[in-house]
XYZ file of N, CA and C in Angstrom:
708
model
N 143.208 241.670 105.672
C 144.410 241.867 105.053
C 144.976 242.765 104.155
N 144.956 243.991 104.655
C 145.300 245.066 102.695
C 146.860 244.951 102.067
N 147.094 244.573 101.157
C 148.463 244.322 100.800
C 147.983 245.044 99.496
N 149.741 246.022 98.959
C 149.893 246.756 98.119
C 150.810 246.341 97.244
N 150.623 246.253 95.955
C 151.753 246.085 94.761
C 152.058 247.881 94.218
N 153.220 247.747 94.348
C 153.829 249.311 93.777
C 154.627 248.607 92.793
N 154.727 248.285 91.226
C 155.381 248.171 90.294
C 155.023 248.970 89.002
N 155.724 249.468 87.844
C 155.477 249.930 86.710
C 155.165 248.530 85.727
N 155.929 247.068 85.461
C 155.654 246.339 85.422
C 154.317 245.390 85.254
N 153.982 245.317 84.143
C 152.298 245.007 84.444
C 152.302 243.158 85.085
N 153.361 242.429 84.628
C 153.668 241.493 84.321
C 154.082 241.211 85.597
N 154.534 241.843 86.343
C 155.014 241.544 88.273
C 154.089 241.491 88.387
N 153.249 242.729 88.400
C 151.827 243.394 89.142
C 151.177 241.277 89.181
N 150.221 240.859 88.158
C 150.156 239.996 88.158
C 150.667 238.959 88.758
N 151.942 238.867 88.418
C 152.167 237.507 89.499
C 152.342 237.783 90.848
N 152.877 238.285 91.539
C 152.283 238.899 92.679
C 151.100 238.487 93.329
N 150.187 239.472 92.483
C 148.439 239.286 93.183
C 148.500 237.611 92.680
N 148.367 237.179 91.819
C 148.267 235.785 91.997
C 148.779 234.995 93.003
N 150.216 235.059 93.267
C 150.891 234.440 94.493
C 150.430 234.905 95.720
N 149.559 236.005 96.132
C 148.879 236.420 97.034
C 147.704 235.736 96.835
N 146.759 235.653 96.121
C 145.921 235.376 97.141
C 145.700 233.735 96.743
N 146.872 233.177 96.140
C 146.869 231.558 96.819
C 146.993 231.145 97.615
N 147.958 231.685 98.493
C 148.129 232.163 99.804
C 147.469 232.624 100.926
N 146.804 233.844 100.475
C 145.992 234.407 101.442
C 145.115 235.119 100.290
N 143.699 234.169 100.315
C 142.428 234.420 99.481
C 141.974 235.250 99.821
N 142.231 235.825 101.461
C 141.057 237.081 102.096
C 141.375 238.334 101.732
N 142.262 238.685 101.913
C 143.447 239.589 101.516
C 142.805 240.763 100.079
N 142.774 241.546 100.758
C 142.120 242.468 99.210
C 143.922 243.098 98.678
N 143.758 243.269 97.648
C 144.775 242.945 96.670
C 144.636 244.617 96.308
N 145.572 246.224 95.755
C 145.228 247.082 95.145
C 147.048 246.989 94.329
N 147.310 247.435 93.081
C 147.631 247.716 92.441
C 147.841 249.039 92.095
N 149.180 249.078 92.108
C 149.421 250.664 91.331
C 150.463 250.574 91.000
N 150.955 251.396 89.117
C 151.501 251.501 88.381
C 152.948 252.444 88.450
N 152.180 253.432 89.462
C 153.866 254.370 90.106
C 153.446 255.021 91.336
N 154.405 255.439 91.783
C 154.948 256.007 93.500
C 154.333 256.941 93.172
N 153.349 257.597 92.803
C 152.918 258.769 93.043
C 151.392 257.913 92.708
N 150.934 257.177 92.679
C 149.398 257.293 92.704
C 149.233 256.211 93.718
N 150.278 255.095 94.344
C 150.781 254.765 95.248
C 150.310 255.806 96.630
N 151.040 257.262 96.257
C 150.958 258.374 97.520
C 150.000 259.190 98.003
N 149.540 259.333 96.949
C 147.515 259.963 96.386
C 146.855 259.544 96.905
N 147.060 257.370 96.906
C 145.398 257.211 97.128
C 145.733 256.867 99.391
N 144.124 256.940 98.790
C 144.112 256.511 100.841
C 143.760 255.123 100.758
N 144.067 254.472 100.223
C 144.480 253.377 101.049
C 145.890 252.798 101.720
N 145.288 252.253 103.037
C 146.449 251.793 104.029
C 146.741 250.665 104.627
N 147.549 249.743 103.627
C 148.095 248.348 103.607
C 148.872 248.567 104.305
N 148.421 246.325 104.814
C 149.608 245.727 105.821
C 150.589 245.513 105.656
N 150.803 245.337 103.764
C 152.131 245.068 103.710
C 151.474 245.777 101.905
N 153.550 246.119 101.675
C 153.707 247.074 100.777
C 154.621 246.610 99.846
N 154.291 245.781 98.619
C 155.642 244.964 97.359
C 155.992 246.336 96.977
N 156.980 246.798 96.456
C 157.505 247.923 96.057
C 158.384 247.912 95.492
N 158.558 248.529 94.054
C 159.451 248.188 92.902
C 160.274 249.644 93.271
N 162.046 249.377 92.707
C 162.478 250.445 93.143
C 162.481 251.240 92.091
N 163.112 251.028 90.792
C 163.397 251.119 89.426
C 161.811 251.719 88.729
N 161.722 252.577 88.995
C 160.073 253.364 88.468
C 160.216 254.374 87.803
N 159.894 254.531 86.567
C 159.739 256.234 85.571
C 158.995 257.119 87.219
N 160.029 257.984 86.848
C 159.435 259.921 88.122
C 159.417 259.137 89.431
N 158.918 259.294 90.255
C 159.425 259.330 91.958
C 160.288 257.396 91.777
N 160.963 257.389 91.557
C 161.407 256.518 91.660
C 161.283 254.953 93.403
N 161.291 253.796 93.846
C 161.103 253.135 95.119
C 161.518 253.531 96.207
N 162.610 254.397 96.099
C 163.245 254.211 97.659
C 162.816 255.972 98.171
N 162.313 257.037 97.081
C 162.213 257.792 97.262
C 160.348 257.977 97.507
N 159.772 256.743 97.393
C 158.134 256.841 97.439
C 158.316 256.561 98.850
N 159.507 255.322 99.351
C 159.179 254.924 100.560
C 159.398 255.440 101.411
N 160.263 257.078 101.398
C 160.584 257.746 102.357
C 159.199 258.170 102.084
N 158.843 259.217 101.214
C 158.006 259.764 101.619
C 156.321 258.954 102.105
N 156.395 257.759 101.765
C 155.538 256.902 102.703
C 155.334 256.790 103.553
N 156.682 256.698 104.206
C 156.188 255.704 105.429
C 156.331 257.463 106.535
N 156.158 258.774 106.394
C 155.517 259.393 107.588
C 153.918 259.323 107.939
N 153.669 258.880 106.459
C 151.669 258.608 107.694
C 151.943 257.081 107.247
N 152.505 255.865 107.911
C 152.713 254.426 107.080
C 153.388 253.930 108.222
N 153.523 254.085 109.410
C 154.581 253.795 109.920
C 154.307 251.729 110.455
N 153.324 251.727 110.039
C 153.465 249.979 110.767
C 152.915 248.885 108.939
N 153.350 250.032 107.706
C 153.066 249.267 107.049
C 154.335 247.643 106.847
N 153.937 247.214 106.533
C 155.441 245.850 106.446
C 155.617 245.941 105.060
N 156.972 246.594 104.400
C 157.758 246.981 103.529
C 158.512 246.095 103.044
N 158.020 246.016 101.400
C 159.192 244.443 100.822
C 159.816 245.102 99.839
N 160.849 245.442 99.235
C 161.158 245.877 98.586
C 161.177 245.027 97.038
N 160.884 245.618 96.171
C 161.346 244.232 94.794
C 162.268 245.503 93.889
N 163.165 244.772 93.447
C 164.420 245.351 92.532
C 164.713 244.559 91.874
N 165.388 244.961 90.170
C 166.671 244.728 90.413
C 168.223 245.367 90.153
N 168.049 245.969 91.310
C 168.964 246.625 91.477
C 169.357 246.627 93.338
N 171.067 246.735 93.417
C 171.417 245.436 94.584
C 172.052 247.195 95.833
N 172.530 248.074 94.789
C 173.172 249.042 95.320
C 171.917 249.715 96.602
N 170.823 249.464 96.380
C 169.931 250.426 97.542
C 169.564 249.747 99.138
N 169.746 248.052 99.106
C 169.965 246.990 99.936
C 170.332 248.257 100.872
N 170.843 249.163 101.604
C 171.439 249.687 102.846
C 170.039 250.982 103.038
N 170.084 251.506 102.106
C 169.091 252.467 102.478
C 167.730 251.689 102.187
N 167.502 250.514 102.470
C 166.057 249.834 102.502
C 166.238 250.408 104.091
N 167.179 250.193 105.078
C 166.949 249.770 106.514
C 166.722 250.929 106.781
N 167.017 252.075 106.109
C 166.551 253.569 106.464
C 164.974 253.302 106.583
N 164.320 253.119 105.140
C 162.977 253.174 105.792
C 162.118 251.923 106.038
N 162.791 251.061 106.987
C 162.008 250.201 107.896
C 161.714 249.036 106.566
N 162.487 248.834 105.944
C 162.072 247.417 104.821
C 161.778 246.002 105.882
N 161.511 245.802 105.341
C 160.956 243.720 106.095
C 162.172 243.276 104.898
N 162.049 243.066 104.089
C 162.793 242.145 103.249
C 163.007 243.090 102.138
N 164.153 242.630 100.763
C 164.578 243.436 99.629
C 164.305 242.147 99.055
N 163.566 241.851 97.567
C 163.667 240.604 96.795
C 164.396 241.797 95.514
N 165.164 240.841 95.146
C 166.128 241.256 93.919
C 165.469 240.340 93.177
N 165.248 241.268 91.817
C 164.667 240.245 90.101
C 165.700 239.686 89.776
N 165.360 238.732 88.538
C 164.415 237.683 88.862
C 164.685 236.748 90.583
N 162.904 236.277 90.693
C 163.198 235.678 91.929
C 162.341 233.990 91.777
N 162.691 233.397 92.206
C 161.647 232.043 91.739
C 160.198 232.475 92.712
N 159.523 231.638 92.531
C 158.393 231.759 93.206
C 158.566 231.180 94.585
N 159.492 229.944 95.347
C 159.912 229.722 95.634
C 159.814 230.605 97.262
N 160.823 231.582 96.545
C 161.064 232.456 97.154
C 160.424 233.639 97.736
N 160.147 233.731 96.953
C 158.590 234.702 96.724
C 157.753 234.542 97.684
N 157.136 233.057 97.508
C 156.226 232.229 98.297
C 156.887 232.222 99.977
N 158.581 232.519 100.438
C 158.407 232.030 101.744
C 158.466 233.607 102.263
N 158.818 234.577 101.202
C 159.188 236.547 102.518
C 157.324 236.483 102.343
N 156.497 235.984 101.788
C 155.205 236.927 101.299
C 154.585 236.056 102.732
N 155.331 234.869 102.718
C 154.270 234.275 104.440
C 154.984 234.136 105.647
N 156.302 234.929 105.506
C 157.070 235.825 106.581
C 156.561 237.046 107.028
N 156.091 237.324 105.593
C 155.627 238.783 105.887
C 153.708 238.867 106.234
N 153.427 238.184 106.222
C 152.388 237.733 106.577
C 151.630 237.576 108.122
N 152.460 236.458 108.468
C 152.927 235.618 109.867
C 153.333 237.182 111.140
N 154.234 237.603 110.210
C 154.838 239.150 111.021
C 153.146 239.985 110.643
N 152.302 239.880 109.622
C 151.603 240.604 110.138
C 150.499 240.284 110.917
N 150.137 238.695 110.697
C 149.386 238.526 112.130
C 149.703 238.452 113.650
N 150.704 238.286 113.441
C 151.667 238.383 115.344
C 150.648 239.959 116.016
N 151.095 241.146 114.759
C 150.330 242.216 115.367
C 149.040 242.211 115.198
N 148.536 241.692 114.534
C 146.674 241.904 114.888
C 147.032 240.794 116.108
N 147.026 240.137 116.484
C 146.744 239.126 117.318
C 146.960 239.900 118.818
N 148.573 240.124 118.092
C 149.145 240.995 119.619
C 149.752 241.799 119.442
N 149.069 243.502 120.040
C 149.664 244.676 119.656
C 150.095 245.004 120.987
N 149.471 246.224 121.566
C 150.284 246.638 123.133
C 149.413 246.131 124.092
N 150.452 246.078 124.916
C 150.076 245.593 126.139
C 149.348 246.319 127.392
N 148.533 246.181 127.737
C 148.500 247.245 128.715
C 148.125 248.252 128.338
N 146.885 248.890 127.423
C 146.958 249.893 126.925
C 146.275 250.972 128.175
N 146.660 251.980 127.275
C 145.972 253.579 128.902
C 145.034 254.148 128.510
N 144.114 253.905 129.363
C 142.672 254.948 129.053
C 142.675 256.075 128.605
N 141.390 256.028 127.922
C 141.975 257.273 127.156
C 140.007 258.260 127.097
N 140.501 259.475 126.900
C 138.787 260.622 126.781
C 138.341 260.024 126.263
N 136.786 260.861 125.867
C 135.823 260.365 124.896
C 135.114 261.536 125.803
N 134.095 261.993 124.077
C 133.050 263.115 125.231
C 132.219 262.518 124.254
N 130.830 262.734 125.302
C 129.956 261.503 125.468
C 128.604 262.131 125.851
N 127.484 262.309 125.392
C 126.860 263.431 126.315
C 127.139 264.807 127.046
N 128.065 265.564 126.279
C 128.767 267.018 126.836
C 129.733 266.551 128.070
N 129.718 264.931 128.298
C 131.033 265.336 128.938
C 132.167 264.459 128.658
N 133.225 264.714 129.368
C 134.101 264.363 129.138
C 134.701 262.824 129.942
N 135.311 261.592 129.155
C 134.900 260.450 130.040
C 136.259 260.194 129.838
N 136.757 259.628 131.037
C 137.984 258.612 131.200
C 137.705 257.220 131.194
N 137.632 256.795 129.193
C 137.769 255.632 128.998
C 139.101 254.782 129.549
N 138.533 253.086 130.487
C 139.531 252.436 130.779
C 139.777 250.759 129.472
N 140.367 250.702 128.341
C 139.911 249.172 127.436
C 139.765 248.710 127.936
N 140.374 247.816 129.200
C 140.196 246.634 129.975
C 138.389 246.662 130.712
N 137.608 247.371 130.472
C 136.673 247.284 131.155
C 135.938 247.574 129.978
N 135.752 247.404 129.005
C 135.162 247.588 127.180
C 135.046 246.209 127.182
N 133.623 245.265 127.151
C 133.363 244.217 126.655
C 133.294 244.135 125.202
N 132.763 245.271 125.106
C 132.179 245.190 123.172
C 132.281 246.303 122.584
N 132.729 246.906 121.799
C 132.264 248.023 120.591
C 130.908 247.917 119.458
N 130.581 248.939 118.933
C 129.809 248.894 118.230
C 129.367 250.461 117.368
N 128.939 249.964 116.127
C 128.957 251.380 115.561
C 127.358 250.833 115.507
N 127.006 252.304 115.737
C 125.044 252.328 116.406
C 125.103 253.952 116.148
N 124.038 254.078 114.310
C 123.724 255.754 113.300
C 124.505 256.763 114.350
N 125.466 255.962 113.203
C 126.930 257.080 112.855
C 128.234 257.385 114.073
N 127.701 256.304 115.258
C 128.734 256.732 116.522
C 128.789 255.484 117.055
N 129.991 255.278 117.937
C 130.122 253.928 118.911
C 129.526 254.391 119.848
N 129.146 252.933 119.649
C 128.677 252.419 121.218
C 129.355 251.421 122.155
N 130.108 251.938 123.051
C 130.794 251.225 123.595
C 130.414 250.680 125.241
N 130.062 249.342 124.781
C 129.163 248.364 126.198
C 130.315 248.066 127.175
N 130.243 248.766 128.291
C 131.393 248.950 129.269
C 130.866 247.742 130.820
N 131.512 247.183 131.098
C 131.214 246.528 132.979
C 129.929 246.755 133.381
N 130.273 248.514 133.483
C 129.310 249.176 134.327
C 128.512 250.113 133.253
N 128.607 250.529 132.065
C 127.452 251.402 131.515
C 127.246 251.393 130.174
N 127.326 251.369 129.608
C 126.787 251.863 127.450
C 126.884 253.512 127.761
N 127.813 253.952 126.836
C 127.886 255.107 126.020
C 128.353 255.427 124.779
N 128.145 256.150 124.545
C 128.205 256.556 122.944
C 128.691 257.723 122.338
N 129.741 257.821 121.572
C 129.837 259.089 120.652
C 130.386 258.635 119.868
N 131.054 260.393 118.972
C 131.331 260.329 117.051
C 133.125 260.260 117.534
N 133.074 258.549 116.779
C 134.335 258.313 116.577
C 134.428 257.850 115.374
N 135.616 256.896 115.006
C 135.877 256.001 113.845
C 136.693 254.713 114.645
N 135.896 253.598 114.139
C 135.811 252.109 114.602
C 137.525 252.453 114.576
N 138.320 252.939 112.944
C 139.435 252.338 113.206
C 140.512 253.124 114.094
N 139.846 254.175 114.672
C 141.323 254.780 115.914
C 140.854 254.193 117.393
N 139.348 253.476 117.032
C 139.618 252.770 118.554
C 139.923 251.774 118.462
N 140.682 250.363 117.171
C 141.384 249.395 117.544
C 142.938 250.220 117.889
N 143.128 251.282 117.511
C 144.528 251.299 117.820
C 144.495 251.619 119.498
N 143.331 252.710 120.280
C 143.734 252.585 121.203
C 143.296 251.575 122.230
N 142.605 250.320 122.076
C 142.345 249.563 122.878
C 143.293 248.054 123.393
N 144.644 248.011 121.667
C 145.069 247.295 121.806
C 145.219 246.086 121.826
N 145.959 244.983 122.663
C 145.825 243.517 121.925
C 144.875 242.512 122.009
N 144.090 243.312 123.463
C 142.590 241.999 123.521
C 141.708 242.080 122.856
N 141.375 242.947 122.010
C 140.478 243.227 121.130
C 140.743 243.038 120.030
N 139.162 242.509 118.736
C 139.466 241.591 117.540
C 137.876 242.331 116.673
N 138.735 242.619 115.551
C 137.235 243.177 115.312
C 136.392 241.893 113.842
N 135.412 241.382 115.043
C 134.908 240.566 114.129
C 134.047 240.885 112.970
N 134.051 241.970 113.063
C 132.890 242.850 111.878
C 133.020 244.050 111.574
N 132.935 244.733 110.543
C 133.136 245.544 109.876
C 131.983 246.798 111.374
N 131.574 246.108 111.785
C 130.367 247.391 112.200
C 131.289 247.004 114.097
N 132.219 245.608 114.223
C 131.507 244.534 115.945
C 133.351 244.848 116.639
N 133.436 245.344 117.329
C 134.890 244.989 117.963
C 134.562 244.776 119.284
N 135.539 243.309 119.665
C 134.851 242.294 120.511
C 135.711 242.368 121.704
N 136.007 241.935 123.301
C 136.951 241.741 124.108
C 137.643 240.088 124.427
N 138.421 239.971 123.479
C 138.291 238.698 124.639
C 138.865 238.487 125.651
N 138.547 238.709 127.041
C 138.223 238.751 127.909
C 137.027 238.324 128.074
N 136.067 238.618 127.344
C 134.530 238.234 127.911
C 133.704 237.491 127.108
N 135.134 237.228 125.887
C 133.951 236.514 124.714
C 133.848 235.042 125.631
N 132.425 234.391 125.639
C 131.906 232.957 126.669
C 131.889 231.991 125.272
N 131.369 232.290 124.138
C 131.341 231.252 122.913
C 131.220 231.944 122.236
N 131.487 231.416 121.135
C 131.273 232.395 119.602
C 130.709 230.494 118.707
N 130.829 231.327 117.085
C 130.151 230.466 116.356
C 130.464 230.870 115.112
N 130.443 230.981 113.910
C 131.107 231.298 112.290
C 130.137 232.725 112.273
N 128.517 233.061 113.244
C 128.262 234.213 112.913
C 128.097 235.007 113.637
N 128.371 234.370 115.417
C 128.096 235.491 115.976
C 129.328 234.942 117.759
N 129.228 236.478 117.422
C 130.521 236.500 119.162
C 129.818 236.472 120.516
N 128.796 235.859 120.953
C 128.323 235.789 122.754
C 129.490 236.115 123.904
N 128.858 237.415 123.989
C 129.906 237.752 125.632
C 129.109 237.727 126.069
N 129.722 238.993 127.787
C 129.250 238.211 129.191
C 127.979 238.882 128.571
N 128.169 240.492 128.247
C 126.784 241.309 128.479
C 126.959 241.455 126.512
N 125.746 241.111 126.427
C 125.751 241.036 124.751
C 126.031 240.021 123.873
N 126.105 240.347 122.672
C 126.636 239.801 121.167
C 127.139 240.821 120.024
N 127.922 240.058 119.326
C 128.828 240.940 118.324
C 128.552 239.315 117.250
N 128.345 240.564 116.170
C 128.453 240.035 114.641
C 129.794 239.198 114.470
N 130.113 238.246 113.411
C 131.434 237.425 113.184
C 130.913 237.816 111.760
N 131.465 238.532 111.073
C 131.750 238.118 109.385
C 132.429 237.153 109.141
N 131.768 236.708 107.815
C 132.053 234.772 107.233
C 133.686 235.450 107.176
N 134.749 236.594 106.601
C 135.970 236.602 106.093
C 136.939 236.563 107.118
N 135.825 237.361 108.171
C 136.740 237.035 109.236
C 137.044 236.046 110.260
N 136.186 234.798 110.004
C 135.663 233.819 110.996
C 137.389 232.993 111.832
N 137.576 232.746 110.039
C 139.327 231.482 110.695
C 140.035 232.418 111.426
N 140.010 233.835 110.663
C 141.509 234.775 111.391
C 141.024 235.024 113.454
N 139.305 234.898 113.203
C 139.237 235.333 114.700
C 139.806 234.035 115.442
N 139.413 233.046 115.442
C 139.684 231.713 116.231
C 141.318 231.114 116.561
N 142.149 231.572 115.103
C 143.103 231.693 115.681
C 144.026 232.578 116.099
N 143.460 233.660 115.964
C 143.865 234.607 116.768
C 143.553 234.666 118.630
N 142.078 234.300 118.301
C 142.197 233.986 119.736
C 142.457 232.541 121.233
N 142.449 232.186 120.086
C 143.438 230.551 120.552
C 145.044 231.211 121.289
N 145.622 231.549 119.890
C 146.746 232.517 119.741
C 147.178 233.840 121.777
N 145.982 233.916 121.435
C 145.562 234.958 122.725
C 146.016 234.758 123.865
N 144.463 233.141 123.982
C 145.173 232.223 124.972
C 145.999 231.663 125.660
N 146.803 231.198 124.730
C 147.560 230.249 124.860
C 148.728 230.975 125.104
N 149.079 232.242 125.356
C 150.506 233.519 125.857
C 150.208 233.193 127.480
N 148.624 233.526 127.555
C 148.174 234.208 128.561
C 147.842 232.335 129.774
N 148.468 230.984 128.773
C 148.819 229.824 129.392
C 147.572 229.434 129.714
N 146.364 229.542 129.281
C 145.408 228.726 129.358
C 144.716 228.292 127.766
N 144.207 227.268 128.071
C 143.137 226.304 127.488
C 142.264 226.977 126.311
């Protein structure tokens, strides 16, 4: 999970970063002291804590521009100004924290945001539609439900499906969006379909055909998502 903090006050940055690390030690936290630097960054945060009263481009202006290319980021405003609260709805803000806020309130909002993020990660779109890939000079329609797992190999994505294996040039992050809620990114080089998992441990996921690596930092989140996935479908 990637969390970005954009605030021109260093003390606020440190306070937020420290609280986040305590609540979610595995999170990758990025710090920005201006809206301009945030917008120039290549980071794609899952959660953004954004100050409004900043020099230069203020937080509301930054948020409007940021939203053009970051539709799913959970946005939390942190500000001393209450007059922007209604504008916050226009950019899909998750919460509006007014300074000064207590540690308890900050924890409450962060935990709610993380819970929403985890829900999105575990359950995205149901019944994701087929998509087209170019493999071996042929355009092939792929059904996500037929993919057992995918891996990155020699700069290509190798899809292991029920009937065959195929490779194509693509990005794993883009594939994650295409396949939807049945899949989990267990490792930077592996994406697995929950429906084909037969057993797993902290290092390896064993599937109906083949196996995938498990990143140490992903194990606990994987277990949680895997259990919730099956509970949602009435399985144990």
